[in-house]
Amino acid sequence: MAPIFGFFGKVDTKVWYSLILLLLLVTHICVGAHVFKILETGEKAQNITELNVYNRDFLTHYLTVEGSLRPDNKTYDRLTYDQLHVVMKDLYYMRCFKTDNIETDANMWNFWTSFDFVSTIVSTIGYGGMAPRTETGKLFVIIYTIPGMLLMMSYLNIFSTCILIVLRQVSFQIIKTIRKLSNLKRMPDVVEQMIVLWVSLLFLCSYLLVMATLMHLQNKENDSFPQSLYFYVITMTTVGFGDITLIDHSYLALIRVLFVFCVGLVLVSLVFNAIRELAAAYQRRLVEVSQRIAMKTLAVAKQHRLKHSNAIDSGEEKLMGVD
C-alpha cells in the first residue's frame, strides 16, 4: 500500500482505511441511537412507556401476598387468572424494557439503551428485548439496517485479518515444532488444517471463559458463571434469545460493541472457516487417494491385458509350430 501524502505520509493507507471505517461505524451507531431516542420517546411512544411503567409497577408491587397493605394502607384486591393473563399478554407485546432489568428506569428509551438496540441491529444479534413501537421507528429500522450491516461486516473483516495473523502464527509454530520432533519435512494438509481448527477452538473457548468470568465477577448475585457463559455463547453465535442482556450507561457500551462482541464474532467465524478448510482438505485427500487407486487399477488391468495377449500369442506360435 502506498503511503498517504503530507505530514501523515508514513501511515499506511490500510491503517487510514481502518480508522475511517471505524469512525463511520461509530458515527452510524451514535446517529441511529439518537434518532431512535427521539422517535421512540415521542408522543405515541411516551404513552406506551407510561403503560409499561404501570405494568412494571403492577407486577413488582401489586402481586404480593394476599391481604398485605398498599402504600396508601389499603389492602390489595384479588386478581383473577384472566386479568393476570391479559396484563401479561399486553406486557409481553409492549416489551419496551429488558427482561432482566425490570425494576429500574434504565430500561426505557434513552441514548445508551438506544445505542444497545442499534448495536443488535448492525451485529445481527437481535436480542428482541427492545423493539421500536412507532411506525416511524419501524420505517427507520428498514432504512437503517442495510448500511449498518455493511459497515459492521467491513469492520469485522479488518478484525478478522488481525486475529487471523495471530492465529496463523500460533498454528505455524505448533506445526513447526511437530515437524522438528517428528523429523518430517512436510506434514499432510489434513493434519495441518486439523491443528488450525484446534487452535481456533482454543482461542474461542478461552475468550468465552474469560468474558463469562468477568461478567460473573461483576455481578455475582444475579449472574452465575453458567448463566454468563450461556449469555456469551448465545451472543457470539448471533442467536440472541434476549432473555439476558447488558446495558452500560457509559462509554463501556461502545467498547463492548466495537471490541468485545466483535472479537467473539470473528473467532466464531474463524472456527467455521477452519472447519470448512478442513473439509476441503479431506476432499482433496479423497480425490488424491481415488486418483491413485484408479491409476493402480488401470496399471493392473493393463498388465493383465498384456499377459493375456502374450499368452494368446505364445499359444498361436505353438500351434503354428505343430503344423
mmCIF file of C-alpha atoms in Angstrom:
data_model
loop_
_atom_site.group_PDB
_atom_site.id
_atom_site.type_symbol
_atom_site.label_atom_id
_atom_site.label_comp_id
_atom_site.label_asym_id
_atom_site.label_seq_id
_atom_site.Cartn_x
_atom_site.Cartn_y
_atom_site.Cartn_z
ATOM 1 C CA MET A 1 0.000 0.000 0.000
ATOM 2 C CA ALA A 2 1.283 3.474 -0.895
ATOM 3 C CA PRO A 3 1.565 5.957 1.983
ATOM 4 C CA ILE A 4 -0.762 8.947 2.144
ATOM 5 C CA PHE A 5 0.689 12.394 1.399
ATOM 6 C CA GLY A 6 1.611 15.107 3.858
ATOM 7 C CA PHE A 7 2.555 15.018 7.490
ATOM 8 C CA PHE A 8 0.891 11.624 7.944
ATOM 9 C CA GLY A 9 2.599 10.201 4.864
ATOM 10 C CA LYS A 10 4.331 7.452 6.844
ATOM 11 C CA VAL A 11 0.982 5.951 7.851
ATOM 12 C CA ASP A 12 -0.111 3.100 5.601
ATOM 13 C CA THR A 13 -3.320 3.597 3.653
ATOM 14 C CA LYS A 14 -4.718 0.382 5.160
ATOM 15 C CA VAL A 15 -4.451 1.995 8.615
ATOM 16 C CA TRP A 16 -6.243 5.082 7.352
ATOM 17 C CA TYR A 17 -8.931 2.903 5.816
ATOM 18 C CA SER A 18 -9.415 1.116 9.143
ATOM 19 C CA LEU A 19 -9.632 4.367 11.112
ATOM 20 C CA ILE A 20 -12.064 5.943 8.655
ATOM 21 C CA LEU A 21 -14.216 2.806 8.676
ATOM 22 C CA LEU A 22 -14.215 2.751 12.488
ATOM 23 C CA LEU A 23 -15.214 6.417 12.566
ATOM 24 C CA LEU A 24 -18.040 5.809 10.092
ATOM 25 C CA LEU A 25 -19.323 2.844 12.110
ATOM 26 C CA VAL A 26 -19.265 4.750 15.404
ATOM 27 C CA THR A 27 -20.973 7.738 13.771
ATOM 28 C CA HIS A 28 -23.607 5.496 12.202
ATOM 29 C CA ILE A 29 -24.384 3.812 15.532
ATOM 30 C CA CYS A 30 -24.462 7.081 17.501
ATOM 31 C CA VAL A 31 -26.696 8.808 14.941
ATOM 32 C CA GLY A 32 -29.019 5.803 14.899
ATOM 33 C CA ALA A 33 -29.169 5.743 18.697
ATOM 34 C CA HIS A 34 -30.022 9.440 18.812
ATOM 35 C CA VAL A 35 -32.711 9.079 16.138
ATOM 36 C CA PHE A 36 -34.329 6.119 17.902
ATOM 37 C CA LYS A 37 -34.243 8.039 21.170
ATOM 38 C CA ILE A 38 -36.152 10.901 19.523
ATOM 39 C CA LEU A 39 -38.606 8.684 17.650
ATOM 40 C CA GLU A 40 -39.419 6.318 20.487
ATOM 41 C CA THR A 41 -39.780 8.997 23.171
ATOM 42 C CA GLY A 42 -42.298 10.960 21.107
ATOM 43 C CA GLU A 43 -45.959 11.352 21.888
ATOM 44 C CA LYS A 44 -47.031 7.849 20.830
ATOM 45 C CA ALA A 45 -44.010 6.153 22.336
ATOM 46 C CA GLN A 46 -44.452 8.142 25.555
ATOM 47 C CA ASN A 47 -47.939 6.710 26.008
ATOM 48 C CA ILE A 48 -46.527 3.212 25.512
ATOM 49 C CA THR A 49 -43.753 3.936 28.003
ATOM 50 C CA GLU A 50 -46.251 5.103 30.618
ATOM 51 C CA LEU A 51 -48.251 1.938 30.113
ATOM 52 C CA ASN A 52 -45.123 -0.151 30.546
ATOM 53 C CA VAL A 53 -44.244 1.719 33.737
ATOM 54 C CA TYR A 54 -47.729 0.976 35.024
ATOM 55 C CA ASN A 55 -47.426 -2.684 34.093
ATOM 56 C CA ARG A 56 -43.989 -2.869 35.651
ATOM 57 C CA ASP A 57 -45.196 -1.356 38.924
ATOM 58 C CA PHE A 58 -48.238 -3.595 38.767
ATOM 59 C CA LEU A 59 -46.099 -6.722 38.503
ATOM 60 C CA THR A 60 -43.492 -5.693 41.066
ATOM 61 C CA HIS A 61 -45.817 -4.198 43.725
ATOM 62 C CA TYR A 62 -49.343 -5.403 43.136
ATOM 63 C CA LEU A 63 -48.772 -9.136 43.032
ATOM 64 C CA THR A 64 -47.845 -9.678 46.670
ATOM 65 C CA VAL A 65 -49.214 -11.812 49.445
ATOM 66 C CA GLU A 66 -52.979 -11.517 49.639
ATOM 67 C CA GLY A 67 -54.098 -9.191 52.399
ATOM 68 C CA SER A 68 -50.902 -7.104 52.518
ATOM 69 C CA LEU A 69 -51.132 -3.326 52.519
ATOM 70 C CA ARG A 70 -50.521 -0.949 49.652
ATOM 71 C CA PRO A 71 -48.626 2.346 50.203
ATOM 72 C CA ASP A 72 -51.999 4.044 50.844
ATOM 73 C CA ASN A 73 -52.724 1.487 53.620
ATOM 74 C CA LYS A 74 -55.428 -0.228 51.577
ATOM 75 C CA THR A 75 -55.402 -3.953 51.005
ATOM 76 C CA TYR A 76 -54.670 -5.369 47.587
ATOM 77 C CA ASP A 77 -57.627 -6.702 45.660
ATOM 78 C CA ARG A 78 -57.642 -10.278 44.481
ATOM 79 C CA LEU A 79 -56.547 -10.744 40.915
ATOM 80 C CA THR A 80 -58.298 -13.277 38.727
ATOM 81 C CA TYR A 81 -56.366 -15.500 36.375
ATOM 82 C CA ASP A 82 -57.992 -13.912 33.320
ATOM 83 C CA GLN A 83 -56.956 -10.421 34.466
ATOM 84 C CA LEU A 84 -53.405 -11.572 35.036
ATOM 85 C CA HIS A 85 -53.341 -13.242 31.633
ATOM 86 C CA VAL A 86 -54.444 -10.027 29.905
ATOM 87 C CA VAL A 87 -51.838 -7.945 31.735
ATOM 88 C CA MET A 88 -49.051 -10.407 30.960
ATOM 89 C CA LYS A 89 -50.078 -10.572 27.304
ATOM 90 C CA ASP A 90 -50.067 -6.769 26.985
ATOM 91 C CA LEU A 91 -46.784 -6.555 28.850
ATOM 92 C CA TYR A 92 -45.137 -9.050 26.522
ATOM 93 C CA TYR A 93 -46.468 -7.289 23.439
ATOM 94 C CA MET A 94 -45.314 -3.871 24.659
ATOM 95 C CA ARG A 95 -41.881 -5.135 25.853
ATOM 96 C CA CYS A 96 -40.015 -1.838 25.809
ATOM 97 C CA PHE A 97 -37.763 -2.884 28.662
ATOM 98 C CA LYS A 98 -35.145 -5.534 29.335
ATOM 99 C CA THR A 99 -36.498 -8.673 30.951
ATOM 100 C CA ASP A 100 -33.530 -8.901 33.315
ATOM 101 C CA ASN A 101 -33.697 -5.212 34.304
ATOM 102 C CA ILE A 102 -37.368 -4.815 35.123
ATOM 103 C CA GLU A 103 -37.084 -2.902 38.390
ATOM 104 C CA THR A 104 -35.159 0.132 37.125
ATOM 105 C CA ASP A 105 -35.913 3.077 34.876
ATOM 106 C CA ALA A 106 -32.765 2.246 32.905
ATOM 107 C CA ASN A 107 -34.798 0.049 30.602
ATOM 108 C CA MET A 108 -36.640 2.930 28.933
ATOM 109 C CA TRP A 109 -35.574 4.550 25.677
ATOM 110 C CA ASN A 110 -32.559 6.795 26.257
ATOM 111 C CA PHE A 111 -29.307 7.250 24.362
ATOM 112 C CA TRP A 112 -27.493 4.228 25.798
ATOM 113 C CA THR A 113 -30.427 1.848 25.599
ATOM 114 C CA SER A 114 -30.967 3.054 22.030
ATOM 115 C CA PHE A 115 -27.258 2.527 21.423
ATOM 116 C CA ASP A 116 -27.613 -1.009 22.754
ATOM 117 C CA PHE A 117 -30.594 -1.611 20.471
ATOM 118 C CA VAL A 118 -28.767 -0.245 17.402
ATOM 119 C CA SER A 119 -25.763 -2.480 18.117
ATOM 120 C CA THR A 120 -28.015 -5.546 17.987
ATOM 121 C CA ILE A 121 -29.169 -4.418 14.531
ATOM 122 C CA VAL A 122 -25.758 -3.876 12.913
ATOM 123 C CA SER A 123 -24.291 -7.012 14.509
ATOM 124 C CA THR A 124 -27.373 -9.102 13.536
ATOM 125 C CA ILE A 125 -27.638 -10.416 17.107
ATOM 126 C CA GLY A 126 -31.183 -9.159 17.563
ATOM 127 C CA TYR A 127 -31.899 -9.858 21.237
ATOM 128 C CA GLY A 128 -35.513 -8.728 20.949
ATOM 129 C CA GLY A 129 -35.564 -7.190 24.413
ATOM 130 C CA MET A 130 -36.286 -3.806 22.865
ATOM 131 C CA ALA A 131 -38.068 -3.001 19.638
ATOM 132 C CA PRO A 132 -39.498 0.169 18.061
ATOM 133 C CA ARG A 133 -43.231 0.648 18.604
ATOM 134 C CA THR A 134 -43.898 3.706 16.438
ATOM 135 C CA GLU A 135 -44.493 3.397 12.709
ATOM 136 C CA THR A 136 -41.725 5.931 12.064
ATOM 137 C CA GLY A 137 -39.300 3.931 14.191
ATOM 138 C CA LYS A 138 -40.081 0.731 12.289
ATOM 139 C CA LEU A 139 -39.635 2.513 8.961
ATOM 140 C CA PHE A 140 -36.297 3.909 10.129
ATOM 141 C CA VAL A 141 -35.140 0.370 11.013
ATOM 142 C CA ILE A 142 -35.780 -0.682 7.410
ATOM 143 C CA ILE A 143 -33.695 2.191 6.051
ATOM 144 C CA TYR A 144 -31.002 1.987 8.733
ATOM 145 C CA THR A 145 -30.297 -1.745 8.795
ATOM 146 C CA ILE A 146 -28.517 -2.472 5.492
ATOM 147 C CA PRO A 147 -25.919 0.360 5.635
ATOM 148 C CA GLY A 148 -25.175 -0.526 9.251
ATOM 149 C CA MET A 149 -24.699 -4.202 8.454
ATOM 150 C CA LEU A 150 -22.369 -3.347 5.552
ATOM 151 C CA LEU A 151 -20.238 -1.142 7.794
ATOM 152 C CA MET A 152 -20.138 -3.795 10.502
ATOM 153 C CA MET A 153 -19.145 -6.544 8.047
ATOM 154 C CA SER A 154 -16.324 -4.363 6.701
ATOM 155 C CA TYR A 155 -15.195 -3.646 10.259
ATOM 156 C CA LEU A 156 -15.328 -7.348 11.160
ATOM 157 C CA ASN A 157 -13.241 -8.100 8.072
ATOM 158 C CA ILE A 158 -10.462 -5.883 9.454
ATOM 159 C CA PHE A 159 -10.793 -7.541 12.849
ATOM 160 C CA SER A 160 -10.650 -10.991 11.301
ATOM 161 C CA THR A 161 -7.483 -10.107 9.358
ATOM 162 C CA CYS A 162 -5.685 -9.053 12.546
ATOM 163 C CA ILE A 163 -6.815 -12.069 14.564
ATOM 164 C CA LEU A 164 -6.127 -14.433 11.667
ATOM 165 C CA ILE A 165 -2.496 -13.289 11.556
ATOM 166 C CA VAL A 166 -2.064 -14.170 15.225
ATOM 167 C CA LEU A 167 -3.881 -17.483 14.806
ATOM 168 C CA ARG A 168 -1.752 -18.475 11.808
ATOM 169 C CA GLN A 169 1.455 -17.598 13.625
ATOM 170 C CA VAL A 170 0.496 -19.783 16.597
ATOM 171 C CA SER A 171 -0.553 -22.630 14.292
ATOM 172 C CA PHE A 172 2.655 -22.313 12.263
ATOM 173 C CA GLN A 173 4.799 -22.533 15.390
ATOM 174 C CA ILE A 174 2.941 -25.638 16.563
ATOM 175 C CA ILE A 175 3.278 -27.285 13.138
ATOM 176 C CA LYS A 176 6.958 -26.345 13.002
ATOM 177 C CA THR A 177 7.564 -27.875 16.439
ATOM 178 C CA ILE A 178 5.779 -31.112 15.485
ATOM 179 C CA ARG A 179 7.807 -31.355 12.269
ATOM 180 C CA LYS A 180 11.023 -30.885 14.183
ATOM 181 C CA LEU A 181 10.153 -33.502 16.795
ATOM 182 C CA SER A 182 8.929 -35.977 14.157
ATOM 183 C CA ASN A 183 11.742 -35.333 11.651
ATOM 184 C CA LEU A 184 9.189 -34.579 8.951
ATOM 185 C CA LYS A 185 9.873 -32.211 6.079
ATOM 186 C CA ARG A 186 6.187 -31.748 5.381
ATOM 187 C CA MET A 187 3.005 -32.700 7.179
ATOM 188 C CA PRO A 188 -0.183 -33.805 5.425
ATOM 189 C CA ASP A 189 -2.528 -30.949 4.616
ATOM 190 C CA VAL A 190 -5.326 -32.582 6.615
ATOM 191 C CA VAL A 191 -3.173 -32.669 9.760
ATOM 192 C CA GLU A 192 -2.173 -29.029 9.366
ATOM 193 C CA GLN A 193 -5.789 -27.947 8.945
ATOM 194 C CA MET A 194 -6.744 -30.025 11.974
ATOM 195 C CA ILE A 195 -4.153 -28.144 14.035
ATOM 196 C CA VAL A 196 -5.528 -24.819 12.792
ATOM 197 C CA LEU A 197 -9.031 -25.905 13.815
ATOM 198 C CA TRP A 198 -7.922 -26.899 17.311
ATOM 199 C CA VAL A 199 -6.051 -23.620 17.757
ATOM 200 C CA SER A 200 -9.154 -21.698 16.636
ATOM 201 C CA LEU A 201 -11.319 -23.618 19.090
ATOM 202 C CA LEU A 202 -8.792 -22.976 21.851
ATOM 203 C CA PHE A 203 -8.869 -19.231 21.163
ATOM 204 C CA LEU A 204 -12.679 -19.170 21.092
ATOM 205 C CA CYS A 205 -13.180 -21.251 24.242
ATOM 206 C CA SER A 206 -10.574 -19.248 26.150
ATOM 207 C CA TYR A 207 -12.214 -15.993 25.119
ATOM 208 C CA LEU A 208 -15.682 -17.202 26.137
ATOM 209 C CA LEU A 209 -14.413 -18.420 29.514
ATOM 210 C CA VAL A 210 -12.587 -15.154 30.220
ATOM 211 C CA MET A 211 -15.561 -12.953 29.282
ATOM 212 C CA ALA A 212 -18.015 -15.141 31.194
ATOM 213 C CA THR A 213 -15.758 -14.996 34.253
ATOM 214 C CA LEU A 214 -15.559 -11.194 34.075
ATOM 215 C CA MET A 215 -19.332 -10.927 33.732
ATOM 216 C CA HIS A 216 -19.808 -13.247 36.707
ATOM 217 C CA LEU A 217 -17.334 -11.336 38.884
ATOM 218 C CA GLN A 218 -19.040 -8.022 38.117
ATOM 219 C CA ASN A 219 -22.397 -9.252 39.369
ATOM 220 C CA LYS A 220 -22.105 -12.462 41.352
ATOM 221 C CA GLU A 221 -25.589 -12.181 42.841
ATOM 222 C CA ASN A 222 -27.540 -12.132 39.573
ATOM 223 C CA ASP A 223 -25.132 -13.597 37.014
ATOM 224 C CA SER A 224 -23.858 -17.069 37.803
ATOM 225 C CA PHE A 225 -20.943 -18.414 35.773
ATOM 226 C CA PRO A 226 -23.093 -20.869 33.731
ATOM 227 C CA GLN A 227 -25.559 -18.071 33.011
ATOM 228 C CA SER A 228 -22.742 -15.719 31.972
ATOM 229 C CA LEU A 229 -21.224 -18.368 29.723
ATOM 230 C CA TYR A 230 -24.665 -19.051 28.260
ATOM 231 C CA PHE A 231 -25.099 -15.345 27.513
ATOM 232 C CA TYR A 232 -21.808 -15.055 25.615
ATOM 233 C CA VAL A 233 -22.342 -18.252 23.638
ATOM 234 C CA ILE A 234 -25.816 -17.101 22.586
ATOM 235 C CA THR A 235 -24.439 -13.661 21.726
ATOM 236 C CA MET A 236 -21.319 -14.736 19.797
ATOM 237 C CA THR A 237 -23.324 -17.174 17.694
ATOM 238 C CA THR A 238 -25.810 -14.320 16.956
ATOM 239 C CA VAL A 239 -28.707 -16.437 18.217
ATOM 240 C CA GLY A 240 -29.681 -13.675 20.650
ATOM 241 C CA PHE A 241 -32.647 -15.017 22.599
ATOM 242 C CA GLY A 242 -32.939 -11.778 24.566
ATOM 243 C CA ASP A 243 -33.606 -13.346 27.949
ATOM 244 C CA ILE A 244 -30.301 -11.906 29.224
ATOM 245 C CA THR A 245 -28.901 -8.583 28.008
ATOM 246 C CA LEU A 246 -26.384 -5.983 29.108
ATOM 247 C CA ILE A 247 -26.871 -2.234 29.320
ATOM 248 C CA ASP A 248 -23.924 0.013 30.150
ATOM 249 C CA HIS A 249 -24.867 3.655 30.669
ATOM 250 C CA SER A 250 -21.434 4.935 29.665
ATOM 251 C CA TYR A 251 -18.726 4.625 27.049
ATOM 252 C CA LEU A 252 -18.374 0.970 28.126
ATOM 253 C CA ALA A 253 -21.258 0.166 25.807
ATOM 254 C CA LEU A 254 -19.181 1.444 22.894
ATOM 255 C CA ILE A 255 -16.215 -0.708 23.932
ATOM 256 C CA ARG A 256 -18.455 -3.736 24.323
ATOM 257 C CA VAL A 257 -19.979 -3.381 20.870
ATOM 258 C CA LEU A 258 -16.842 -2.423 18.914
ATOM 259 C CA PHE A 259 -14.357 -4.757 20.568
ATOM 260 C CA VAL A 260 -15.745 -7.393 22.955
ATOM 261 C CA PHE A 261 -18.558 -8.638 20.724
ATOM 262 C CA CYS A 262 -16.596 -8.140 17.505
ATOM 263 C CA VAL A 263 -13.687 -10.282 18.709
ATOM 264 C CA GLY A 264 -16.109 -13.048 19.686
ATOM 265 C CA LEU A 265 -17.969 -12.874 16.373
ATOM 266 C CA VAL A 266 -14.682 -13.036 14.460
ATOM 267 C CA LEU A 267 -13.448 -16.026 16.482
ATOM 268 C CA VAL A 268 -16.697 -17.894 15.801
ATOM 269 C CA SER A 269 -16.398 -17.165 12.073
ATOM 270 C CA LEU A 270 -12.753 -18.319 12.080
ATOM 271 C CA VAL A 271 -13.776 -21.614 13.698
ATOM 272 C CA PHE A 272 -16.375 -22.195 10.990
ATOM 273 C CA ASN A 273 -13.821 -21.214 8.351
ATOM 274 C CA ALA A 274 -11.322 -23.701 9.824
ATOM 275 C CA ILE A 275 -13.976 -26.426 9.663
ATOM 276 C CA ARG A 276 -14.623 -25.543 6.027
ATOM 277 C CA GLU A 277 -10.882 -25.634 5.227
ATOM 278 C CA LEU A 278 -10.550 -28.993 6.993
ATOM 279 C CA ALA A 279 -13.457 -30.403 4.979
ATOM 280 C CA ALA A 280 -11.813 -29.101 1.783
ATOM 281 C CA ALA A 281 -8.509 -30.735 2.789
ATOM 282 C CA TYR A 282 -10.291 -34.051 3.373
ATOM 283 C CA GLN A 283 -11.949 -33.712 -0.019
ATOM 284 C CA ARG A 284 -8.606 -33.066 -1.714
ATOM 285 C CA ARG A 285 -7.159 -36.055 0.118
ATOM 286 C CA LEU A 286 -10.028 -38.271 -1.035
ATOM 287 C CA VAL A 287 -9.523 -37.094 -4.618
ATOM 288 C CA GLU A 288 -5.802 -37.899 -4.434
ATOM 289 C CA VAL A 289 -6.478 -41.352 -2.983
ATOM 290 C CA SER A 290 -9.157 -42.010 -5.593
ATOM 291 C CA GLN A 291 -6.801 -40.983 -8.368
ATOM 292 C CA ARG A 292 -4.058 -43.270 -7.011
ATOM 293 C CA ILE A 293 -6.469 -46.187 -6.746
ATOM 294 C CA ALA A 294 -7.717 -45.510 -10.261
ATOM 295 C CA MET A 295 -4.155 -45.333 -11.629
ATOM 296 C CA LYS A 296 -3.181 -48.574 -9.870
ATOM 297 C CA THR A 297 -6.332 -50.251 -11.137
ATOM 298 C CA LEU A 298 -5.565 -49.151 -14.681
ATOM 299 C CA ALA A 299 -1.958 -50.347 -14.348
ATOM 300 C CA VAL A 300 -3.083 -53.752 -13.067
ATOM 301 C CA ALA A 301 -5.664 -54.024 -15.828
ATOM 302 C CA LYS A 302 -3.047 -53.068 -18.412
ATOM 303 C CA GLN A 303 -0.643 -55.689 -17.088
ATOM 304 C CA HIS A 304 -3.399 -58.281 -17.091
ATOM 305 C CA ARG A 305 -4.284 -57.473 -20.704
ATOM 306 C CA LEU A 306 -0.605 -57.600 -21.658
ATOM 307 C CA LYS A 307 -0.160 -61.006 -20.012
ATOM 308 C CA HIS A 308 -3.331 -62.274 -21.623
ATOM 309 C CA SER A 309 -2.148 -61.004 -25.007
ATOM 310 C CA ASN A 310 1.269 -62.630 -24.556
ATOM 311 C CA ALA A 311 -0.394 -65.890 -23.572
ATOM 312 C CA ILE A 312 -2.515 -65.837 -26.709
ATOM 313 C CA ASP A 313 0.495 -65.032 -28.885
ATOM 314 C CA SER A 314 2.536 -67.850 -27.367
ATOM 315 C CA GLY A 315 -0.346 -70.251 -27.869
ATOM 316 C CA GLU A 316 -0.647 -69.299 -31.525
ATOM 317 C CA GLU A 317 3.091 -69.762 -32.005
ATOM 318 C CA LYS A 318 2.898 -73.279 -30.529
ATOM 319 C CA LEU A 319 0.031 -74.148 -32.839
ATOM 320 C CA MET A 320 1.972 -72.855 -35.820
ATOM 321 C CA GLY A 321 4.986 -74.978 -34.753
ATOM 322 C CA VAL A 322 2.861 -78.132 -34.570
ATOM 323 C CA ASP A 323 1.508 -77.502 -38.037
#
